[in-house]
C-alpha positions as a Markdown table, in Angstrom:
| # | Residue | x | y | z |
|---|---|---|---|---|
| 1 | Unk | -53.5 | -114.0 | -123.4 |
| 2 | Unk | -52.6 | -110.1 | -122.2 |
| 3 | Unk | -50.3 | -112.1 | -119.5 |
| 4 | Unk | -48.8 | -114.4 | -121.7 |
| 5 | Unk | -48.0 | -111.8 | -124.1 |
| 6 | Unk | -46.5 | -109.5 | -121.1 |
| 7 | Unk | -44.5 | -112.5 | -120.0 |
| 8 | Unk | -42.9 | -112.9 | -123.6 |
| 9 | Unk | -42.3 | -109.1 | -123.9 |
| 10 | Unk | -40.4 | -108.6 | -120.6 |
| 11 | Unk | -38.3 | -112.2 | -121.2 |
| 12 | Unk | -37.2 | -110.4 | -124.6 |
| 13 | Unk | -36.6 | -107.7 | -122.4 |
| 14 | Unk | -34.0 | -109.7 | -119.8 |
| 15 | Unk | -32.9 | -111.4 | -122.9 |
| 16 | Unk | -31.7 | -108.3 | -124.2 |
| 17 | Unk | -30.5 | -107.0 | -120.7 |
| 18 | Unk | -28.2 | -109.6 | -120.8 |
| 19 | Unk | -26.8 | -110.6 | -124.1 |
| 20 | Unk | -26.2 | -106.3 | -124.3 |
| 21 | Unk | -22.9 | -106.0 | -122.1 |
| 22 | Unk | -21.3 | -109.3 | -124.3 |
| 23 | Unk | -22.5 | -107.0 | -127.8 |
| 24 | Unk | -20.6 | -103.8 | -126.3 |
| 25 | Unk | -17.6 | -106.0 | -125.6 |
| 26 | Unk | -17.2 | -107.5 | -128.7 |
| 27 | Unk | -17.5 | -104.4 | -130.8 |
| 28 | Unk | -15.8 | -101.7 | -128.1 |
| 29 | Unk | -13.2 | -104.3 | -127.3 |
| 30 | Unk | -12.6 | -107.5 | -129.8 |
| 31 | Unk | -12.8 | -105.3 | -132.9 |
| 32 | Unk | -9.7 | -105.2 | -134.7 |
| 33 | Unk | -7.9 | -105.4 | -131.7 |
| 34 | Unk | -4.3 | -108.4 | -132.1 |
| 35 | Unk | -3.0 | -110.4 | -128.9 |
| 36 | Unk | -0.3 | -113.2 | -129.0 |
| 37 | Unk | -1.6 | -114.6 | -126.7 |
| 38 | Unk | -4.2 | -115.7 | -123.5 |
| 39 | Unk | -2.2 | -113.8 | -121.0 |
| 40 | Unk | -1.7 | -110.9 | -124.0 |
| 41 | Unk | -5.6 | -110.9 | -124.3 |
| 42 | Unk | -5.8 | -110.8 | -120.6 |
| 43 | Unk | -3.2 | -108.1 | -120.3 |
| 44 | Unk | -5.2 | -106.0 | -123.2 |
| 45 | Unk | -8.8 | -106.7 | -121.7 |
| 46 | Unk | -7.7 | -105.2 | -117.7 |
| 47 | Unk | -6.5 | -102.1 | -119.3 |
| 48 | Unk | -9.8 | -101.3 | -121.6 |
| 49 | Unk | -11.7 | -102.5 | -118.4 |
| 50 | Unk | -10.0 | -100.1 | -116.1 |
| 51 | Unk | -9.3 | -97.2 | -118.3 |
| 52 | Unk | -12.5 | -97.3 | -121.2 |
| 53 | Unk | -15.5 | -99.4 | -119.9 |
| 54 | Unk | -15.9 | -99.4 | -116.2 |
| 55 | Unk | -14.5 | -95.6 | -116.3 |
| 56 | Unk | -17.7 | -94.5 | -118.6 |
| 57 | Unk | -20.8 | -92.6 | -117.6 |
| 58 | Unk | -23.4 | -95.3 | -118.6 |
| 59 | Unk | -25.8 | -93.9 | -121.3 |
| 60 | Unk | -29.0 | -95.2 | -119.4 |
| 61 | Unk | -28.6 | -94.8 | -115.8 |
| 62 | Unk | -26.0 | -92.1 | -115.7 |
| 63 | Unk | -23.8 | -93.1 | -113.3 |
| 64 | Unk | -19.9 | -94.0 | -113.8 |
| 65 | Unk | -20.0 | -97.6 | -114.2 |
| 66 | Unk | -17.0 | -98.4 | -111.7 |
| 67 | Unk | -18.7 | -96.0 | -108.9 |
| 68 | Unk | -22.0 | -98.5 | -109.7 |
| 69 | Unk | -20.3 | -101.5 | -109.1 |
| 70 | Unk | -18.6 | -100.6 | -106.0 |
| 71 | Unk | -22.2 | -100.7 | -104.3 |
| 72 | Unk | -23.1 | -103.6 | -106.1 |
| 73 | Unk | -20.2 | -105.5 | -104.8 |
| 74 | Unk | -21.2 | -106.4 | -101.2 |
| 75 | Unk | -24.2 | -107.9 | -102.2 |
| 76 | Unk | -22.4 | -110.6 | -104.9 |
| 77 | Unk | -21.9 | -114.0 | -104.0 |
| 78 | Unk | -18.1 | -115.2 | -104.9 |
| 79 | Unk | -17.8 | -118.0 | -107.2 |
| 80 | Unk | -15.1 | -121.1 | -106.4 |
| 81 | Unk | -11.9 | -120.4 | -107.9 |
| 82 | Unk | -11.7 | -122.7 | -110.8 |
| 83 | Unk | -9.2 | -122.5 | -114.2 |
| 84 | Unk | -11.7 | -121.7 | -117.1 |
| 85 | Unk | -10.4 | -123.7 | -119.8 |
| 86 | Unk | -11.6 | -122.0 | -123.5 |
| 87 | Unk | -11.9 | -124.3 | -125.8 |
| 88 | Unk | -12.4 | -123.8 | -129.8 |
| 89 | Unk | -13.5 | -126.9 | -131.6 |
| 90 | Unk | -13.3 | -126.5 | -135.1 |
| 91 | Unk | -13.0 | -129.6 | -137.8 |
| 92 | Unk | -9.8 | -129.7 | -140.2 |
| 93 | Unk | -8.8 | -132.1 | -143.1 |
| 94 | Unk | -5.7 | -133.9 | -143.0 |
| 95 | Unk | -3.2 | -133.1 | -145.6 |
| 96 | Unk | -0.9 | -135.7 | -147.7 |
| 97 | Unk | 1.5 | -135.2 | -145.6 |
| 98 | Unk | -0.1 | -136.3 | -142.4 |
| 99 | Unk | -0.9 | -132.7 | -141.1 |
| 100 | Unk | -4.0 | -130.5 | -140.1 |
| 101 | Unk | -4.0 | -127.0 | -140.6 |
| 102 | Unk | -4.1 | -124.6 | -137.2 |
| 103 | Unk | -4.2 | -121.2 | -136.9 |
| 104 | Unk | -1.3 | -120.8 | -139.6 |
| 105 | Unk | 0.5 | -123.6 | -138.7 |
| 106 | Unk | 0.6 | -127.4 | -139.1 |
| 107 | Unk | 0.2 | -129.8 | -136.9 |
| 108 | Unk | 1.2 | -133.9 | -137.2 |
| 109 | Unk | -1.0 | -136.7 | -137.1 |
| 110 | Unk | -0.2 | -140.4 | -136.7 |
| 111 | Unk | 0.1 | -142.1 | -140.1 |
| 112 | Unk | -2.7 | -144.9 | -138.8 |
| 113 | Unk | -5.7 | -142.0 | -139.3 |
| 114 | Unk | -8.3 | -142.9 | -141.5 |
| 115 | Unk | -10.6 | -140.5 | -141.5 |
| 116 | Unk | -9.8 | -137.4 | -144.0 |
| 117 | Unk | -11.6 | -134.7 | -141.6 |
| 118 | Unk | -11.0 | -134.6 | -138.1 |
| 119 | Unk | -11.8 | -132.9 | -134.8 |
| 120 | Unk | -9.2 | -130.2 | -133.7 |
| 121 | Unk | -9.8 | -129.0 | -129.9 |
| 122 | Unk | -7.8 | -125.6 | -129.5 |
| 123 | Unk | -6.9 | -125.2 | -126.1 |
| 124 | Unk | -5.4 | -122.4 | -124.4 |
| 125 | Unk | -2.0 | -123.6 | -124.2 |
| 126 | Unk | -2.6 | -126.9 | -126.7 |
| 127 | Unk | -3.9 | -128.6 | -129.8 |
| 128 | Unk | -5.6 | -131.8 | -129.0 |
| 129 | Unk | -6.9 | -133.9 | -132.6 |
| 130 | Unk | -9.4 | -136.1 | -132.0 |
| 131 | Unk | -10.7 | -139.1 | -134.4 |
| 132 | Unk | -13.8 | -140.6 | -134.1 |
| 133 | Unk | -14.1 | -138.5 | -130.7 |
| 134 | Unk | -10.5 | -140.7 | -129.7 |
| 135 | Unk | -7.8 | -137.9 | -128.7 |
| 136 | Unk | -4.6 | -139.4 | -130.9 |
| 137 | Unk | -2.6 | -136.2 | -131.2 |
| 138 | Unk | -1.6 | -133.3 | -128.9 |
| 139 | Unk | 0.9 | -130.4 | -129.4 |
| 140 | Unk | 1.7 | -127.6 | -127.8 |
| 141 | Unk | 0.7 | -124.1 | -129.5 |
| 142 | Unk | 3.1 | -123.0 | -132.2 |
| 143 | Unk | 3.6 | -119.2 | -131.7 |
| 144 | Unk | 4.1 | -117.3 | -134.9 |
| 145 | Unk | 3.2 | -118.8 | -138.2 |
| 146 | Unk | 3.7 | -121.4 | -141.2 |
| 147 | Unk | 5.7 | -123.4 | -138.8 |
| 148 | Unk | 5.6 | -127.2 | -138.2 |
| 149 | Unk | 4.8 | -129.7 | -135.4 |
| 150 | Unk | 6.0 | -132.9 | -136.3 |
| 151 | Unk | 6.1 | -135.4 | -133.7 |
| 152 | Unk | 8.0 | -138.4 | -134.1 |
| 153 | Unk | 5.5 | -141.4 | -132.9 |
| 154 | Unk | 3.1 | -140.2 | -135.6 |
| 155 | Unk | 6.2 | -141.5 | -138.4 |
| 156 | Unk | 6.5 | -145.1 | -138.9 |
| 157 | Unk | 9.2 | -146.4 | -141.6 |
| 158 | Unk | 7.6 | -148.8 | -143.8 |
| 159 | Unk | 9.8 | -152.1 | -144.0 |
| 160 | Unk | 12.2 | -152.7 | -147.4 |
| 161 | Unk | 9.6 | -154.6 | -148.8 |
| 162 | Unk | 7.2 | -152.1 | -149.0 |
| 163 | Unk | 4.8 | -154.5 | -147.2 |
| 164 | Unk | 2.5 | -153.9 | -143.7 |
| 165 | Unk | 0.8 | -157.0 | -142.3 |
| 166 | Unk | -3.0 | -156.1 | -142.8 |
| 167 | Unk | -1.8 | -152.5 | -144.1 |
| 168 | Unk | -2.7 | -151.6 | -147.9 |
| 169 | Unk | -1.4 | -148.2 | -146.3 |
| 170 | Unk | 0.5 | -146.1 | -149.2 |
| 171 | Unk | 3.1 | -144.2 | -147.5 |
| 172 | Unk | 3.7 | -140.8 | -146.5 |
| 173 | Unk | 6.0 | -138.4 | -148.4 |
| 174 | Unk | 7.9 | -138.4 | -144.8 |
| 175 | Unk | 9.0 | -142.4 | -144.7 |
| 176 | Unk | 11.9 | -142.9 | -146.7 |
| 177 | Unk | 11.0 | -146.1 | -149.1 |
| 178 | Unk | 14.5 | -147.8 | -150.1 |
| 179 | Unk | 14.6 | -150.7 | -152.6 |
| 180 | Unk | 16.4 | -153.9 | -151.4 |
| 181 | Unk | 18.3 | -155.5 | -154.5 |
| 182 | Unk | 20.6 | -158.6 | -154.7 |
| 183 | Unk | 24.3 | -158.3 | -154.0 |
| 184 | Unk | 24.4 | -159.8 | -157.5 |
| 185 | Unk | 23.3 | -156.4 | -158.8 |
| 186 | Unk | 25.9 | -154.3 | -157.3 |
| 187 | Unk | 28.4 | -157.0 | -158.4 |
| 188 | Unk | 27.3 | -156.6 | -161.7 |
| 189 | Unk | 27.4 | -153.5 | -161.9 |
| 190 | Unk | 30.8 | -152.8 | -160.3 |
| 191 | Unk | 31.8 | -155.4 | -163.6 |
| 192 | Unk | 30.2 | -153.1 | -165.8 |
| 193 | Unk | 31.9 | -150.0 | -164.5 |
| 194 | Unk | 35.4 | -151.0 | -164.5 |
| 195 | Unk | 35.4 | -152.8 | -168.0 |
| 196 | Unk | 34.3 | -149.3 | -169.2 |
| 197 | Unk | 37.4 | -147.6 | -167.7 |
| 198 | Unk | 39.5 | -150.1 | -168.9 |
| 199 | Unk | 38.3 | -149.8 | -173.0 |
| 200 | Unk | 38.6 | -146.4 | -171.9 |
């Protein structure tokens, strides 16, 4: 029992070891801190490495981190050189107008969606929209915001007759919906008009 409980003591211990350097980042560095952008971030993060963290007598061994590492370093393995790709998935609902919501800005999605709420995967350079786990939309990142992605697959115009074989589909505010009349009309019309100039 004394060995279980010393095992489950010294794992909290690692536990806390390790989760302790990503809590110091977050608040010393992610705090109230704005970037545009990945490269911005990674700009940002090399300067409060160089100049804050890794320059900073460390409260529990005393020792300038930096100074610490530099021994450290001959004895680390390197890791293949792969792109990290950070991804945020988040879940968005589509608007009437056949947009989702991102980071301040709006995004298009094809008119042939069903679902109301759909996954958004926010990539680094990217917005990739997923539907029943099917990827049917991708933009590139909008910089600034309340602007508008709109691309022009997602946009269908609905025929005169305001029918879709199989489709009970009720349009978009973006398809233009025009009326078709008989000639007869506009003849009619046209009649209409120029007996009123004349008795004019």
């Amino acid at each position: 029992m004394r060995d279980g409980l010393y095992n489950q003591q010294l794992t909290t211990y690692d536990k806390g070891k390790v989760e302790r350097p990503f809590r110091y980042i977050r608040q010393d560095f992610f705090l109230d801190r704005v970037f545009r952008n990945l490269e911005d971030l990674n700009r940002q993060f090399t300067r409060w490495r160089c100049d804050i963290a890794n320059a900073r007598v460390h409260a529990t061994t005393n020792r300038v981190v930096e100074e610490a590492f530099d021994e450290e370093r001959a004895h680390l393995v390197r890791l293949p050189v792969l792109a990290y790709d950070a991804v945020l998935t988040v879940e968005r609902r589509v608007s009437h107008e056949g947009m989702v919501s991102i980071g301040g800005n709006r995004y298009s999605v094809p008119d042939t969606v069903r679902s109301r709420v759909l996954e958004v995967q926010h990539h680094a350079q990217e917005v990739r929209i997923f539907e029943q786990g099917e990827l049917i939309a991708r933009h590139a990142i909008l910089e600034g915001r309340n602007e508008r992605r709109v691309d022009p697959r997602h946009r269908r115009l609905v025929p005169c007759s305001g029918r879709e074989s199989g489709s009970s589909r009720v349009p978009s505010p973006m398809e233009v919906l025009v009326s078709q009349r008989p000639l007869t009309f506009y003849d009619a019309v046209a009649r209409r008009l120029s007996g009123a100039e004349e008795n004019q």
